[in-house]
Coordinates of C-alpha atoms in Angstrom, one line a residue:
Chain A
X126 CA 11.3 -16.0 34.6
X127 CA 12.3 -18.6 36.8
X128 CA 9.0 -20.5 36.1
X129 CA 9.2 -20.1 32.5
X130 CA 12.5 -21.8 32.9
X131 CA 11.1 -24.7 35.2
X132 CA 8.6 -25.3 32.5
X133 CA 10.8 -25.7 29.6
X134 CA 12.9 -28.4 31.6
X135 CA 9.9 -30.3 32.4
X136 CA 9.2 -33.2 30.7
X137 CA 6.3 -32.9 28.3
X138 CA 3.3 -34.9 28.8
X139 CA 1.6 -36.7 25.7
X140 CA -1.3 -34.3 25.9
X141 CA 1.1 -31.3 25.5
X142 CA 2.7 -33.0 22.7
X143 CA -0.6 -33.9 20.7
X144 CA -0.7 -30.6 18.4
X145 CA 2.7 -31.4 17.4
X146 CA 1.8 -35.4 16.6
X147 CA -1.3 -34.3 14.9
X148 CA 0.4 -32.3 12.6
X149 CA 2.6 -35.2 11.4
X150 CA 0.1 -36.7 9.0
X151 CA -0.5 -33.7 7.0
X152 CA 3.0 -33.1 6.9
X153 CA 3.7 -36.4 5.5
X154 CA 0.8 -36.2 2.8
X155 CA 2.7 -33.1 1.5
X156 CA 6.1 -34.2 1.4
X157 CA 6.0 -37.7 0.6
X158 CA 4.9 -37.5 -3.0
X159 CA 7.4 -35.2 -3.7
X160 CA 10.2 -37.2 -1.8
X161 CA 9.1 -40.3 -3.9
X162 CA 9.5 -38.5 -7.3
X163 CA 12.9 -37.2 -6.4
X164 CA 13.7 -40.9 -5.6
X165 CA 11.9 -42.1 -8.4
X166 CA 14.6 -42.2 -11.1
X167 CA 18.0 -42.4 -11.7
X168 CA 20.2 -39.6 -13.6
X169 CA 20.3 -41.7 -16.3
X170 CA 16.6 -42.0 -16.8
X171 CA 16.3 -38.2 -16.5
X172 CA 19.0 -37.6 -19.2
X173 CA 16.9 -40.0 -21.2
X174 CA 13.7 -37.9 -20.6
X175 CA 15.4 -34.6 -21.3
X176 CA 16.2 -36.0 -24.7
X177 CA 13.0 -37.0 -25.6
X178 CA 11.2 -35.0 -28.5
X179 CA 8.3 -34.0 -26.2
X180 CA 10.6 -32.5 -23.5
X181 CA 12.6 -29.5 -25.0
X182 CA 9.3 -27.9 -27.1
X183 CA 7.3 -28.1 -23.9
X184 CA 10.0 -26.6 -21.7
X185 CA 10.5 -23.7 -24.3
X186 CA 6.8 -23.4 -24.5
X187 CA 6.2 -23.0 -21.0
X188 CA 8.9 -20.5 -20.4
X189 CA 7.6 -18.3 -23.2
X190 CA 3.8 -18.4 -22.4
X191 CA 4.3 -18.2 -18.6
X192 CA 6.5 -15.2 -19.2
X193 CA 4.3 -13.4 -21.3
X194 CA 1.4 -14.5 -19.0
X195 CA 3.2 -12.7 -15.9
X196 CA 3.9 -9.7 -17.7
X197 CA 0.2 -9.3 -18.9
X198 CA -1.0 -10.3 -15.3
X199 CA 1.3 -7.4 -13.9
X200 CA 0.6 -4.8 -16.4
X201 CA -3.3 -5.5 -16.6
X202 CA -3.8 -6.8 -12.9
X203 CA -2.0 -3.6 -11.2
X204 CA -4.5 -1.4 -12.0
X205 CA -7.3 -3.2 -11.2
X206 CA -5.5 -4.3 -8.0
X207 CA -5.0 -0.6 -7.0
X208 CA -8.5 0.2 -7.9
X209 CA -9.8 -2.6 -5.6
X210 CA -7.8 -1.4 -2.9
X211 CA -8.5 2.5 -3.1
X212 CA -12.4 2.3 -3.4
X213 CA -13.9 0.1 -0.4
X214 CA -17.3 -0.3 -0.6
X215 CA -20.0 -2.1 -2.2
X216 CA -18.7 -1.9 -5.8
X217 CA -15.3 -3.2 -5.0
X218 CA -16.8 -6.1 -3.0
X219 CA -18.8 -7.1 -6.0
X220 CA -15.4 -6.9 -8.0
X221 CA -13.6 -8.8 -5.4
X222 CA -15.7 -11.7 -5.5
X223 CA -15.6 -11.6 -9.7
X224 CA -11.9 -11.8 -9.2
X225 CA -12.1 -14.6 -6.8
X226 CA -14.3 -16.8 -9.0
X227 CA -11.4 -17.9 -11.3
X228 CA -9.9 -19.1 -8.0
X229 CA -12.7 -21.3 -6.9
X230 CA -14.4 -22.4 -10.3
X231 CA -12.2 -25.4 -11.6
X232 CA -9.9 -24.9 -14.4
X233 CA -11.7 -27.2 -16.7
X234 CA -14.5 -25.1 -16.3
X235 CA -12.4 -22.0 -17.1
X236 CA -11.3 -23.7 -20.1
X237 CA -15.0 -24.3 -21.5
X238 CA -16.2 -20.7 -20.4
X239 CA -13.1 -19.5 -22.6
X240 CA -14.2 -21.4 -25.6
X241 CA -17.8 -20.2 -25.2
X242 CA -16.6 -16.6 -25.3
X243 CA -13.7 -17.1 -27.9
X244 CA -14.6 -20.1 -29.6
X245 CA -15.5 -20.3 -33.3
X246 CA -19.3 -20.6 -32.0
X247 CA -18.8 -18.5 -29.0
X248 CA -19.7 -15.1 -28.0
X249 CA -17.0 -13.3 -29.9
X250 CA -16.1 -16.1 -32.2
X251 CA -18.0 -14.6 -35.4
X252 CA -16.4 -11.3 -34.7
X253 CA -13.0 -12.7 -34.4
X254 CA -13.5 -14.8 -37.5
X255 CA -14.4 -11.7 -39.4
X256 CA -11.2 -10.2 -38.3
X257 CA -9.4 -13.4 -39.4
X258 CA -8.5 -13.9 -36.1
X259 CA -8.5 -17.5 -34.4
X260 CA -7.6 -17.9 -30.7
X261 CA -8.9 -21.3 -29.5
X262 CA -5.7 -23.9 -30.0
X263 CA -3.1 -21.6 -30.3
X264 CA -0.6 -20.3 -28.1
X265 CA -2.5 -17.2 -27.6
X266 CA -5.1 -19.5 -25.7
X267 CA -2.4 -21.0 -23.9
X268 CA -1.6 -17.5 -22.6
X269 CA -5.3 -16.7 -22.1
X270 CA -6.1 -19.7 -20.0
X271 CA -3.0 -19.2 -17.9
X272 CA -4.1 -15.5 -17.1
X273 CA -7.7 -16.1 -16.5
X274 CA -6.8 -18.9 -14.3
X275 CA -3.4 -17.2 -12.5
X276 CA -4.4 -13.6 -12.3
X277 CA -6.6 -13.8 -9.6
X278 CA -3.7 -14.7 -7.1
X279 CA -1.7 -11.9 -8.3
X280 CA -4.5 -9.2 -8.2
X281 CA -5.7 -10.3 -4.6
X282 CA -2.1 -10.2 -3.2
X283 CA -1.4 -6.7 -5.0
X284 CA -4.6 -5.5 -3.5
X285 CA -3.7 -6.6 0.0
X286 CA -0.4 -5.2 -0.3
X287 CA -1.9 -1.6 -1.7
X288 CA -4.6 -1.8 1.1
X289 CA -1.6 -1.9 3.6
X290 CA 0.0 1.4 2.5
X291 CA -0.9 4.0 4.9
X292 CA -3.5 6.5 3.2
X293 CA -1.4 9.3 4.9
X294 CA 1.6 8.6 2.9
X295 CA -0.2 9.0 -0.4
X296 CA -2.0 12.3 0.8
X297 CA 1.6 13.7 1.8
X298 CA 3.0 12.9 -1.6
X299 CA 0.1 14.7 -3.3
X300 CA 0.5 17.9 -0.9
X301 CA 4.2 17.7 -1.8
X302 CA 3.1 18.4 -5.5
X303 CA 3.1 15.1 -6.9
X304 CA 0.3 13.8 -9.3
X305 CA -1.9 10.8 -8.6
X306 CA 0.4 8.9 -10.8
X307 CA 3.4 9.8 -9.4
X308 CA 2.4 9.2 -5.8
X309 CA 1.5 5.8 -7.2
X310 CA 4.7 5.0 -8.5
X311 CA 7.0 6.7 -6.0
X312 CA 5.0 5.9 -2.8
X313 CA 2.4 3.1 -3.4
X314 CA 4.4 0.6 -5.6
X315 CA 7.6 0.8 -3.4
X316 CA 5.8 0.0 -0.4
X317 CA 3.6 -2.7 -1.8
X318 CA 6.3 -4.5 -4.0
X319 CA 7.0 -7.1 -1.4
X320 CA 3.2 -8.4 -1.6
X321 CA 3.0 -7.7 -5.5
X322 CA 6.5 -10.1 -6.0
X323 CA 5.1 -12.7 -3.7
X324 CA 1.9 -12.4 -5.6
X325 CA 3.5 -12.5 -9.0
X326 CA 5.4 -15.5 -8.1
X327 CA 2.5 -17.4 -6.8
X328 CA 0.6 -16.5 -10.2
X329 CA 3.7 -17.5 -12.0
X330 CA 3.9 -20.9 -10.2
X331 CA -0.1 -21.3 -11.0
X332 CA 0.3 -20.4 -14.6
X333 CA 3.5 -22.9 -14.9
X334 CA 1.3 -25.6 -13.7
X335 CA -1.9 -24.8 -15.7
X336 CA -3.6 -27.8 -17.2
X337 CA -7.2 -28.3 -17.6
X338 CA -8.2 -24.6 -18.9
X339 CA -5.2 -25.1 -21.5
X340 CA -6.2 -28.5 -22.6
X341 CA -9.6 -27.5 -23.2
X342 CA -9.2 -23.9 -24.8
X343 CA -5.8 -24.5 -26.2
X344 CA -5.7 -28.3 -26.7
X345 CA -2.5 -30.4 -26.8
X346 CA -0.1 -29.8 -29.7
X347 CA 3.4 -30.1 -29.5
X348 CA 5.1 -26.9 -29.9
X349 CA 2.2 -24.8 -30.3
X350 CA 0.0 -25.8 -27.2
X351 CA 1.7 -28.3 -25.3
X352 CA 2.9 -26.9 -22.2
X353 CA 4.9 -29.1 -19.5
X354 CA 1.9 -30.2 -17.5
X355 CA 0.2 -31.4 -20.8
X356 CA 3.5 -32.9 -21.9
X357 CA 3.8 -34.9 -18.7
X358 CA 0.3 -36.2 -19.2
X359 CA 1.0 -37.2 -23.0
X360 CA 4.3 -38.7 -22.1
X361 CA 2.8 -40.9 -19.4
X362 CA 1.1 -42.8 -22.2
X363 CA 4.2 -43.6 -23.8
X364 CA 7.2 -42.9 -21.7
X365 CA 7.0 -42.5 -18.1
X366 CA 10.6 -41.5 -18.0
X367 CA 9.8 -38.3 -19.6
X368 CA 7.1 -37.6 -17.4
X369 CA 9.3 -37.7 -14.6
X370 CA 12.1 -35.6 -16.0
X371 CA 9.6 -33.2 -17.0
X372 CA 8.2 -33.4 -13.6
X373 CA 11.5 -32.9 -11.8
X374 CA 12.0 -29.6 -13.9
X375 CA 8.5 -28.5 -13.1
X376 CA 9.6 -29.0 -9.1
X377 CA 12.9 -27.3 -9.6
X378 CA 11.2 -24.3 -11.2
X379 CA 8.7 -24.2 -8.4
X380 CA 11.2 -24.2 -5.8
X381 CA 12.9 -21.3 -7.5
X382 CA 9.7 -19.6 -7.5
X383 CA 9.5 -20.1 -3.8
X384 CA 12.6 -17.9 -3.1
X385 CA 10.9 -14.7 -4.4
X386 CA 7.7 -15.9 -2.7
X387 CA 9.3 -16.0 0.7
X388 CA 12.8 -14.4 0.4
X389 CA 12.3 -11.2 -1.5
X390 CA 9.4 -9.9 0.3
X391 CA 11.1 -10.6 3.4
X392 CA 14.3 -8.7 2.1
X393 CA 12.3 -5.7 1.0
X394 CA 10.5 -5.5 4.4
X395 CA 13.9 -5.6 6.2
X396 CA 15.3 -2.9 4.0
X397 CA 12.2 -0.6 5.0
X398 CA 13.0 -1.5 8.6
X399 CA 9.9 -2.6 9.8
X400 CA 8.3 0.9 8.6
X401 CA 4.8 1.7 8.1
X402 CA 3.1 0.1 5.1
X403 CA 5.9 -2.5 4.1
X404 CA 6.8 -4.2 7.2
X405 CA 4.8 -7.3 7.6
X406 CA 5.2 -10.2 5.5
X407 CA 2.7 -10.0 2.7
X408 CA 0.1 -12.2 1.6
X409 CA 0.2 -14.3 4.8
X410 CA -2.8 -16.5 3.9
X411 CA -1.2 -17.4 0.6
X412 CA 2.4 -17.7 1.2
X413 CA 1.3 -19.1 4.7
X414 CA 4.4 -17.7 6.6
Chain B
X287 CA -2.9 36.6 4.9
X288 CA -6.5 35.9 5.7
X289 CA -7.9 32.1 5.3
X290 CA -11.2 30.6 5.9
X291 CA -12.6 27.1 5.9
X292 CA -16.3 26.6 5.9
X293 CA -17.3 22.8 4.7
X294 CA -20.2 20.1 5.0
X295 CA -19.0 16.7 4.7
X296 CA -20.1 13.1 5.6
X297 CA -17.4 11.0 6.8
X298 CA -17.1 8.1 9.2
X299 CA -20.7 7.9 10.1
X300 CA -21.2 11.6 11.1
X301 CA -21.4 14.8 9.7
X302 CA -18.8 17.4 9.5
X303 CA -20.0 21.0 9.6
X304 CA -17.1 23.3 10.2
X305 CA -16.3 27.1 9.9
X306 CA -13.1 28.5 10.8
X307 CA -11.1 31.2 10.0
X308 CA -7.6 32.8 10.9
X309 CA -4.8 34.9 9.9
X310 CA -0.8 34.5 10.1
X311 CA -1.1 33.0 13.7
X312 CA -1.7 29.5 13.9
X313 CA -5.1 28.1 15.1
X314 CA -5.3 25.1 17.5
X315 CA -8.1 22.5 17.1
X316 CA -9.1 20.2 19.9
X317 CA -11.6 17.7 20.3
X318 CA -12.4 14.2 21.6
X319 CA -11.3 11.2 19.4
X320 CA -13.7 10.9 16.3
X321 CA -14.7 14.5 16.5
X322 CA -13.5 15.2 12.7
X323 CA -10.0 16.7 13.5
X324 CA -8.4 14.6 11.3
X325 CA -10.9 14.6 8.7
X326 CA -11.0 18.6 8.7
X327 CA -7.2 18.4 8.1
X328 CA -7.5 16.3 5.1
X329 CA -10.5 18.0 3.5
X330 CA -8.4 21.2 3.7
X331 CA -5.6 19.3 1.9
X332 CA -7.6 18.1 -0.5
X333 CA -7.8 14.3 0.1
X334 CA -11.6 14.3 0.7
X335 CA -14.0 16.1 -1.1
X336 CA -16.6 18.1 1.1
X337 CA -20.2 17.8 0.2
X338 CA -20.6 21.7 0.4
X339 CA -18.6 24.8 1.3
X340 CA -15.7 26.9 0.5
X341 CA -12.0 26.9 1.4
X342 CA -9.9 30.2 0.6
X343 CA -6.4 31.2 1.4
X344 CA -5.8 34.9 1.1
X345 CA -7.3 35.5 -2.7
X346 CA -7.0 31.9 -3.7
X347 CA -10.1 29.6 -3.7
X348 CA -9.1 26.1 -3.1
X349 CA -12.5 24.6 -3.1
X350 CA -15.9 26.1 -3.7
X351 CA -19.0 24.0 -4.2
X352 CA -20.8 26.4 -5.5
X353 CA -18.3 27.6 -8.1
X354 CA -17.3 24.0 -9.0
X355 CA -13.9 24.9 -8.0
X356 CA -12.0 21.8 -6.4
X357 CA -8.1 22.1 -6.7
X358 CA -6.1 18.7 -6.3
X359 CA -3.8 18.3 -3.4
X360 CA -0.9 18.9 -5.5
X361 CA -2.2 22.5 -6.5
X362 CA -3.2 23.5 -3.3
X363 CA 0.0 24.7 -1.6
X364 CA -0.4 23.2 2.0
X365 CA 2.0 21.2 4.1
X366 CA 0.6 18.4 5.6
X367 CA 2.0 16.4 8.4
X368 CA -0.3 13.6 9.5
X369 CA -0.2 11.9 12.8
X370 CA 3.0 9.7 12.9
X371 CA 4.4 12.0 10.5
X372 CA 4.0 10.0 7.5
X373 CA 7.5 9.7 6.4
X374 CA 8.1 7.3 3.3
X375 CA 9.8 4.5 5.0
X376 CA 11.4 3.6 1.7
X377 CA 13.3 6.6 1.3
X378 CA 16.7 8.1 3.3
X379 CA 15.7 11.3 5.2
X380 CA 17.3 13.4 2.4
X381 CA 15.0 12.0 -0.2
X382 CA 12.0 12.2 1.9
X383 CA 12.7 16.2 2.7
X384 CA 13.5 16.6 -1.0
X385 CA 10.3 14.6 -2.1
X386 CA 8.4 18.0 -2.6
X387 CA 11.0 18.7 -5.4
X388 CA 10.9 15.3 -7.0
X389 CA 7.9 15.9 -9.1
X390 CA 5.1 18.4 -10.2
X391 CA 5.5 21.7 -11.2
X392 CA 8.5 22.5 -9.0
X393 CA 10.4 19.5 -9.8
X394 CA 14.4 20.0 -10.2
X395 CA 17.0 17.7 -10.9
X396 CA 18.1 15.3 -8.3
X397 CA 21.5 16.8 -7.2
X398 CA 20.1 20.0 -6.9
X399 CA 16.9 19.1 -4.8
X400 CA 19.1 17.0 -2.3
X401 CA 21.3 20.1 -2.2
X402 CA 18.3 22.2 -1.2
X403 CA 17.0 19.4 1.0
X404 CA 20.4 19.3 2.8
X405 CA 20.2 23.1 3.6
X406 CA 16.7 22.8 5.3
X407 CA 17.8 20.0 7.1
X408 CA 20.9 21.7 8.6
X409 CA 18.8 24.7 9.4
X410 CA 16.6 22.3 11.3
X411 CA 19.7 21.1 13.3
X412 CA 19.0 17.5 11.4
X413 CA 21.8 17.6 9.2
X414 CA 23.5 14.5 10.4
X415 CA 20.2 12.5 9.5
X416 CA 20.2 12.7 5.8
X417 CA 21.2 9.1 5.0
X418 CA 19.4 7.5 7.9
X419 CA 16.0 5.6 7.3
X420 CA 13.0 6.9 8.9
X421 CA 12.5 3.9 11.0
X422 CA 15.9 4.4 12.7
X423 CA 14.9 7.9 13.9
X424 CA 13.6 8.8 17.3
X425 CA 10.0 10.6 17.6
X426 CA 11.3 14.0 17.6
X427 CA 13.9 13.5 14.8
X428 CA 10.9 12.2 12.6
X429 CA 9.0 15.2 13.5
X430 CA 11.7 17.4 12.5
X431 CA 12.4 15.5 9.3
X432 CA 8.3 15.7 8.5
X433 CA 8.2 19.4 9.2
X434 CA 11.4 20.0 7.3
X435 CA 9.8 18.2 4.4
X436 CA 6.5 19.9 4.5
X437 CA 8.0 23.4 4.6
X438 CA 10.7 22.7 1.6
X439 CA 8.1 23.6 -1.0
X440 CA 7.0 26.8 0.9
X441 CA 3.5 25.9 1.5
X442 CA 0.9 28.6 2.1
X443 CA -0.7 26.6 5.0
X444 CA 0.5 24.1 7.4
X445 CA -1.6 21.2 8.6
X446 CA -0.3 19.3 11.9
X447 CA -1.9 16.6 13.3
X448 CA -0.9 15.9 16.7
X449 CA 2.6 16.9 15.9
X450 CA 4.1 16.0 19.5
X451 CA 1.8 12.9 20.3
X452 CA 4.1 10.2 19.5
X453 CA 6.9 11.7 21.8
X454 CA 8.0 11.2 25.5
X455 CA 7.6 14.0 27.8
X456 CA 11.2 15.2 27.8
X457 CA 11.4 15.4 24.0
X458 CA 7.8 17.0 23.9
X459 CA 9.2 19.9 25.9
X460 CA 12.0 20.9 23.9
X461 CA 10.4 20.1 20.5
X462 CA 7.4 22.2 21.6
X463 CA 9.7 25.3 22.1
X464 CA 11.0 24.5 18.9
X465 CA 8.1 23.9 16.9
X466 CA 6.6 27.2 18.4
X467 CA 10.0 29.1 16.9
X468 CA 9.4 27.6 13.5
X469 CA 5.7 28.6 13.3
X470 CA 6.5 32.2 14.4
X471 CA 9.5 32.7 12.0
X472 CA 7.6 31.1 8.9
X473 CA 4.8 33.5 9.3
X474 CA 2.5 31.2 7.2
X475 CA -0.5 30.3 9.0
X476 CA -1.0 26.8 10.5
X477 CA -3.7 24.4 11.9
X478 CA -2.5 22.3 14.9
X479 CA -4.4 19.7 16.1
X480 CA -3.7 18.5 19.6
X481 CA -4.9 16.8 22.7
X482 CA -2.3 18.4 24.8
X483 CA -3.1 21.6 26.6
X484 CA 0.6 22.6 27.0
X485 CA 0.9 22.8 23.2
X486 CA -1.7 25.4 23.2
X487 CA 0.3 27.5 25.7
X488 CA 3.4 26.8 24.1
X489 CA 2.0 28.3 20.7
X490 CA 1.5 31.4 22.7
X491 CA -2.1 31.9 23.1
X492 CA -3.3 31.2 19.9
X493 CA -7.1 30.9 18.7
X494 CA -8.3 27.5 19.6
X495 CA -11.3 26.0 17.8
X496 CA -13.0 23.1 20.0
X497 CA -14.7 20.5 17.7
X498 CA -17.3 17.8 19.0
X499 CA -19.2 15.5 16.9
X500 CA -18.0 17.4 13.6
X501 CA -19.2 20.6 14.6
X502 CA -17.3 23.6 16.2
X503 CA -18.6 23.7 19.9
X504 CA -16.5 26.6 20.9
X505 CA -13.8 28.7 19.5
X506 CA -11.8 31.8 20.5
X507 CA -8.5 32.9 22.3
X508 CA -7.4 30.1 24.6
X509 CA -7.8 32.2 27.7
X510 CA -11.3 32.9 26.8
X511 CA -12.0 29.1 26.3
X512 CA -9.9 28.2 29.7
X513 CA -12.2 30.9 31.4
X514 CA -15.5 30.0 30.3
X515 CA -15.6 26.5 29.0
X516 CA -19.1 25.7 27.4
X517 CA -18.5 21.9 27.2
X518 CA -17.1 19.2 29.5
X519 CA -14.4 18.5 27.1
X520 CA -13.4 22.0 26.8
X521 CA -13.5 22.1 30.5
X522 CA -11.5 19.0 30.9
X523 CA -9.1 20.0 28.2
X524 CA -7.9 23.1 29.8
X525 CA -8.0 21.4 33.4
X526 CA -10.9 23.3 34.9
X527 CA -13.2 20.7 35.5

């Protein structure tokens, strides 16, 4: 103990400070642009930007589409995550790679791929036309682009959280008379909830920022497919103040999303009292905690 | 009630090929790590499906590969207490214990099942723990709560995996006696996996089954295994090496 105390008091040499000093450039690269953005415009400029005709439709469209995307990702992604977590083996590794693909494939490529699948001349194009349905360049396409690009973040996080649920707890639940569905909803989901919430927040943030796939698959039409990132892009050509106002709203929304990403999982974990299966902060790789 | 378990399974890199049977008295399963003890309990509970074999409790068949019978865990009426007790960390003790009445065919309304749970907790001298969360319990308290939870739906068979492993020596002694009394007055069969020879003695000279590498290497009354151990592990277990 005494040795440790002395070590703390001793002046640190440059070599000992090196790790901290070496960390500064990256920190600066991450922080400086956002600080610059916050300082770029006066409140008057922001107010003017918010009154611009591009602003309100984009904000409303982004809110609507990302909420629908989030719901779709959770409803459709949770069963897949559960399947991936409960079937270890070669099959699930293949599926995992497949789920990872949209994370590594550039969003613009996903946009082209969506066109190839659902475009007029795409794989399902004729069938969709026969039904009188058109997906590309509609609000539905916006949602599809967001889901394809963002869902992997939720699915991977939820699968990781499900994997941490102690298998014995599920066996116990079954022996106590519960069906697989009941064991899932009463044991697996509550224990995986911190990871699921963190993953959903991350996926939502990703959907909110979706640009490339949306532009290619849904286009850039005010009111129907022009989400906030696309509106920023359009506004830059006419009025930079709108772009900055939109950007600041997006920063604020992202900052709000950091709350569930960081605090909610920690809160739930604390409520479980560090118990098995839910104690660790979820999604360490993604949330960076 | 007579019961018998005869299963072949492939699990974790080794083959499990086990035949054991018993009546109302507890059967103790011993064996080194990785011998298949936990796998055996999970197979009986219905969590893992064996490749072949038969599991019978009295006149009920839980599993029979030849007849194509494989009851789901929720239909087997076994009480499973895993290593570490498997309490649900997100539920207070009272809801952990009432969990067996919260779903499936034995489902009863919330207030009623909490009442029943409170009764069995009181009977187990744990009434004061009802509102606590598992993370705040001692090893001995967790053990009692887990046992109360397993017993509440009146299972036909209890499966206890290292019921006393996570406890300090003093707590073990008291709890060993308590557990023995519980099992004796229940009269339902139990399979108890243990690492500790004192658990065997406490259970009153039961039948002991020694597992090694997935097969039964020796079984019989504890005294017989202690007197004539057939493997190094059995000899060491009974301290006769």
